[in-house]
Every structure is written in structure tokens, then in C-alpha cells.
Amino acid sequence: MLQMFAGNLFAQEKSPYFQGKISYVLNYSDFQGNNINKKVAAFFDREQHLYINDQNYKILDQYNNHVKLYNALTNSYFYFNRDKTAYKIDVTSKTTQRIKVFEVEDVDTILGYACKAVKVEADFRAYIYFYSPLIKVDYHVYHNYNMEEWNAYLKASEGALPLKVITLDLRGKYVEDKEAVSVTPMLLAAADFSFPNDVKLRRLKYGLDLIW
């Protein structure tokens, strides 16, 4: 068993792709720059913890509840509500008609990583991503992952996972600032991405608009 674990760890070290956990802290403000963390606390996360390997990812909140879960091999994506329910969603569905990607001259250093920046604009949202090319996944896995314009970003960054994301939500009229506070490489098994037993699956009634 020890020999098998050592072999898997060696394989990860040789792989160009990241496997492990990235933890983020999130802050919110209105378009006038006022902090609205308390106002949105009942609806939005203040922490997110991303676990990701070559075919799967999950996001947990500050209470260890699931936020999102994805398996690329089966193309299964789940979005979780705070009432222990979830929706299964077709990630090939487009949530925007207009996508524009721009290179941004801004740079930043986050957790010691020198980060480049790229901007992605959609119908009702705009994202500025800061990323390090050293922390990346195979973006081809997400070629048809249209929601939240994730595939457009990953293609532009060549698979780099963001260490900071500034999201401007035009409909909600708020700004979300999401920044990594730790990056932890680790081996993850398929069991780490199982659908939680205490969550009930629900059907979408009104499409994706109410979620996104």
C-alpha cells in the first residue's frame, strides 16, 4: 500500500496538471464600493474550497456544505442549494449569448505566485481572473463546459486555475472579490467526489436563469 501511494505521489509530481485543494475568501461590495458582506451573508458564501483532479471537481463552503460538483467522465454537474437540495444541470447549455475575452495588463502576486490577468465579458457578468501558469488543469476536459463562461476562461489561460476572481454582476449590481488564501497539492480519489447522501435531487422548473 505504501509503495502504491508513493507511486501515485511521484506520478502527480511528474504531471503538469494540478491536483489538490485551493481555498478562497470572498468579499462583496456594491457598485459604489460599499462593503455588503452582512447584507448578502444569507445568500452568498464567504469561503469556498475547491478540490480538483484531472476529471472531477467539487466546491465546499465555509460550513463544509457542497456548492458545486462535477464529473467530466459522465458529464455530470450538480449545483447545491442551502436547503440540502441540488439540481443536475447540462453544462453544455449556454447561459449567455455574448462572450468576449480580453488580455488585461494588470499583474498581481498571490501566495507568492506571479499572476497574469484576463477579462471575460458575458451578457450580464464580467470577470477579471488573476492566474499563475504553474497551477493548471487540462482545459480540453472543459471544452463544452459553457456555464459561467468557464471554458472560455480556461482556454484563454491555457487551463490555469484562478487565484483571484473579481466578478461584476450587472443584474445583482454587486462586485464579488474572491481570492485564494491557500494552495495545497494532494492526491484525490474518485470517492472524494461522490454525491452526498444527505442531499435530495430536485428538478429545474424555470431553466438556468434563476441560478445563474
Coordinates of C-alpha atoms in Angstrom, one line a residue:
M1 CA 0.0 0.0 0.0
L2 CA 2.8 2.4 0.9
Q3 CA 4.6 1.6 -2.4
M4 CA 1.4 2.3 -4.3
F5 CA 0.9 5.7 -2.6
A6 CA 4.5 6.7 -3.2
G7 CA 4.0 5.8 -6.9
N8 CA 0.9 7.9 -7.2
L9 CA 2.6 10.8 -5.5
F10 CA 5.5 10.5 -7.9
A11 CA 3.1 10.5 -10.8
Q12 CA 1.5 13.7 -9.6
E13 CA 4.8 15.4 -9.2
K14 CA 5.6 14.5 -12.8
S15 CA 2.2 15.6 -14.2
P16 CA 2.0 19.2 -15.5
Y17 CA -1.5 19.4 -14.0
F18 CA -2.6 20.4 -10.5
Q19 CA -4.4 18.1 -8.2
G20 CA -5.5 19.2 -4.8
K21 CA -7.2 22.0 -2.9
I22 CA -7.5 25.8 -3.3
S23 CA -9.2 27.7 -0.6
Y24 CA -10.7 31.2 -1.2
V25 CA -12.1 34.0 0.8
L26 CA -14.9 36.1 -0.7
N27 CA -15.9 39.7 -0.1
Y28 CA -18.8 41.6 -1.7
S29 CA -19.4 45.3 -2.4
D30 CA -21.9 47.4 -4.3
F31 CA -21.1 49.4 -7.3
Q32 CA -20.3 52.4 -5.1
G33 CA -17.6 50.4 -3.3
N34 CA -19.5 49.9 -0.1
N35 CA -18.9 46.6 1.7
I36 CA -22.1 44.5 1.7
N37 CA -20.9 41.2 3.3
K38 CA -23.5 41.3 6.1
K39 CA -26.3 42.1 3.6
V40 CA -25.6 39.1 1.4
A41 CA -24.5 36.7 4.0
A42 CA -27.7 34.7 3.9
F43 CA -27.3 34.0 0.2
F44 CA -23.6 34.1 -0.7
D45 CA -20.5 32.2 0.5
R46 CA -17.7 33.9 2.5
E47 CA -15.4 30.9 1.9
Q48 CA -15.0 28.4 -0.9
H49 CA -12.8 25.3 -1.0
L50 CA -12.1 23.9 -4.4
Y51 CA -11.0 20.2 -4.7
I52 CA -9.9 19.2 -8.2
N53 CA -8.2 16.5 -10.1
D54 CA -7.9 15.5 -13.8
Q55 CA -11.6 14.6 -14.2
N56 CA -13.5 16.0 -11.2
Y57 CA -14.0 19.0 -9.0
K58 CA -16.1 20.0 -6.1
I59 CA -16.6 23.3 -4.2
L60 CA -17.4 23.3 -0.5
D61 CA -18.4 26.4 1.5
Q62 CA -17.2 27.6 4.9
Y63 CA -19.6 25.1 6.6
N64 CA -18.3 22.1 4.6
N65 CA -21.5 22.1 2.5
H66 CA -21.4 21.3 -1.2
V67 CA -21.7 24.2 -3.6
K68 CA -20.9 22.5 -6.9
L69 CA -19.8 19.1 -8.0
Y70 CA -18.7 17.9 -11.5
N71 CA -17.5 14.7 -13.1
A72 CA -16.1 15.1 -16.6
L73 CA -16.3 11.4 -17.5
T74 CA -20.0 11.3 -17.1
N75 CA -20.5 15.0 -17.8
S76 CA -22.5 15.2 -14.5
Y77 CA -22.8 18.6 -12.9
F78 CA -24.7 19.5 -9.7
Y79 CA -25.5 22.8 -8.2
F80 CA -26.4 22.8 -4.5
N81 CA -28.9 24.9 -2.6
R82 CA -28.6 25.7 1.1
D83 CA -31.6 23.5 2.0
K84 CA -29.8 20.2 1.3
T85 CA -31.2 20.0 -2.3
A86 CA -29.4 20.1 -5.6
Y87 CA -30.0 20.5 -9.3
K88 CA -28.4 18.4 -12.0
I89 CA -27.6 20.7 -14.9
D90 CA -26.5 20.2 -18.5
V91 CA -23.2 22.1 -18.7
T92 CA -23.3 22.3 -22.5
S93 CA -26.2 24.7 -22.1
K94 CA -25.1 28.3 -22.8
T95 CA -26.0 30.9 -20.2
T96 CA -25.0 33.8 -22.3
Q97 CA -25.2 34.9 -25.9
R98 CA -22.2 37.2 -25.9
I99 CA -18.7 36.3 -24.8
K100 CA -15.6 38.5 -25.2
V101 CA -12.2 37.7 -23.8
F102 CA -9.5 40.4 -23.3
E103 CA -6.0 40.3 -22.1
V104 CA -5.5 42.6 -19.1
E105 CA -2.3 44.4 -18.3
D106 CA -2.8 44.1 -14.6
V107 CA -0.5 41.8 -12.7
D108 CA -0.5 40.6 -9.1
T109 CA 1.4 38.3 -6.7
I110 CA -0.9 36.0 -4.8
L111 CA 0.5 33.5 -2.2
G112 CA 4.0 34.0 -3.8
Y113 CA 2.7 33.2 -7.4
A114 CA 3.2 35.8 -10.1
C115 CA -0.2 36.2 -11.7
K116 CA -1.3 37.4 -15.1
A117 CA -4.8 38.6 -15.8
V118 CA -7.6 38.1 -18.3
K119 CA -11.1 39.6 -18.6
V120 CA -14.1 37.6 -19.7
E121 CA -17.3 39.6 -20.6
A122 CA -20.8 38.0 -20.9
D123 CA -24.4 39.3 -21.2
F124 CA -24.8 40.2 -17.5
R125 CA -21.5 39.5 -15.9
A126 CA -17.8 40.4 -16.3
Y127 CA -14.9 38.5 -14.7
I128 CA -11.3 39.5 -14.2
Y129 CA -9.2 36.5 -13.5
F130 CA -5.7 36.5 -12.0
Y131 CA -3.8 33.2 -12.5
S132 CA -0.5 31.6 -12.4
P133 CA 0.5 29.3 -15.3
L134 CA 2.1 27.0 -12.7
I135 CA -1.3 25.9 -11.3
K136 CA -3.3 24.5 -14.2
V137 CA -5.6 21.7 -15.4
D138 CA -6.2 20.2 -18.8
Y139 CA -8.6 22.7 -20.3
H140 CA -9.6 20.3 -23.1
V141 CA -11.7 18.5 -20.4
Y142 CA -13.9 21.6 -20.1
H143 CA -14.3 22.3 -23.8
N144 CA -18.1 22.0 -23.7
Y145 CA -18.5 23.4 -20.2
N146 CA -20.3 26.6 -21.1
M147 CA -21.8 27.7 -17.8
E148 CA -20.4 30.8 -16.3
E149 CA -18.2 31.1 -19.3
W150 CA -15.7 28.7 -17.6
N151 CA -14.5 27.1 -20.8
A152 CA -13.8 30.5 -22.4
Y153 CA -11.6 31.4 -19.4
L154 CA -9.8 28.1 -19.2
K155 CA -9.0 28.3 -22.9
A156 CA -7.7 31.9 -22.6
S157 CA -5.5 30.9 -19.6
E158 CA -4.5 27.6 -21.1
G159 CA -6.0 25.7 -18.2
A160 CA -4.7 27.9 -15.3
L161 CA -6.9 27.9 -12.2
P162 CA -7.6 31.4 -10.9
L163 CA -6.1 32.6 -7.7
K164 CA -8.2 35.7 -7.7
V165 CA -11.5 36.5 -9.4
I166 CA -13.3 39.8 -9.5
T167 CA -16.9 39.4 -10.7
L168 CA -19.1 42.3 -11.7
D169 CA -22.8 41.2 -11.6
L170 CA -24.8 43.7 -13.6
R171 CA -28.2 42.3 -12.7
G172 CA -27.5 42.0 -9.0
K173 CA -25.5 45.2 -9.0
Y174 CA -22.7 43.9 -6.8
V175 CA -19.0 43.0 -7.1
E176 CA -17.6 39.7 -5.8
D177 CA -13.9 39.6 -4.9
K178 CA -12.7 36.1 -4.5
E179 CA -9.0 35.5 -3.6
A180 CA -7.0 32.3 -2.7
V181 CA -5.6 32.0 0.8
S182 CA -4.0 28.6 0.4
V183 CA -3.0 26.2 -2.4
T184 CA -2.5 22.6 -1.2
P185 CA -1.4 19.8 -3.7
M186 CA -2.9 16.5 -2.6
L187 CA -4.0 13.2 -4.1
L188 CA -7.7 12.9 -4.6
A189 CA -9.7 9.7 -5.2
A190 CA -13.0 9.2 -7.1
A191 CA -14.7 8.7 -3.7
D192 CA -13.8 12.3 -2.8
F193 CA -16.3 13.4 -5.5
S194 CA -19.3 11.3 -4.6
F195 CA -22.7 12.9 -4.4
P196 CA -23.5 13.5 -0.7
N197 CA -26.1 11.1 0.7
D198 CA -27.9 13.8 2.7
V199 CA -28.8 15.9 -0.3
K200 CA -32.1 15.5 -2.3
L201 CA -32.0 16.0 -6.1
R202 CA -34.6 18.4 -7.5
R203 CA -35.8 19.2 -11.0
L204 CA -35.3 22.6 -12.6
K205 CA -38.7 24.3 -13.4
Y206 CA -37.6 27.6 -14.9
G207 CA -34.3 26.9 -16.7
L208 CA -31.0 28.2 -15.6
D209 CA -31.9 31.9 -15.2
L210 CA -32.8 31.7 -11.5
I211 CA -29.5 30.0 -10.7
W212 CA -27.1 32.0 -12.9

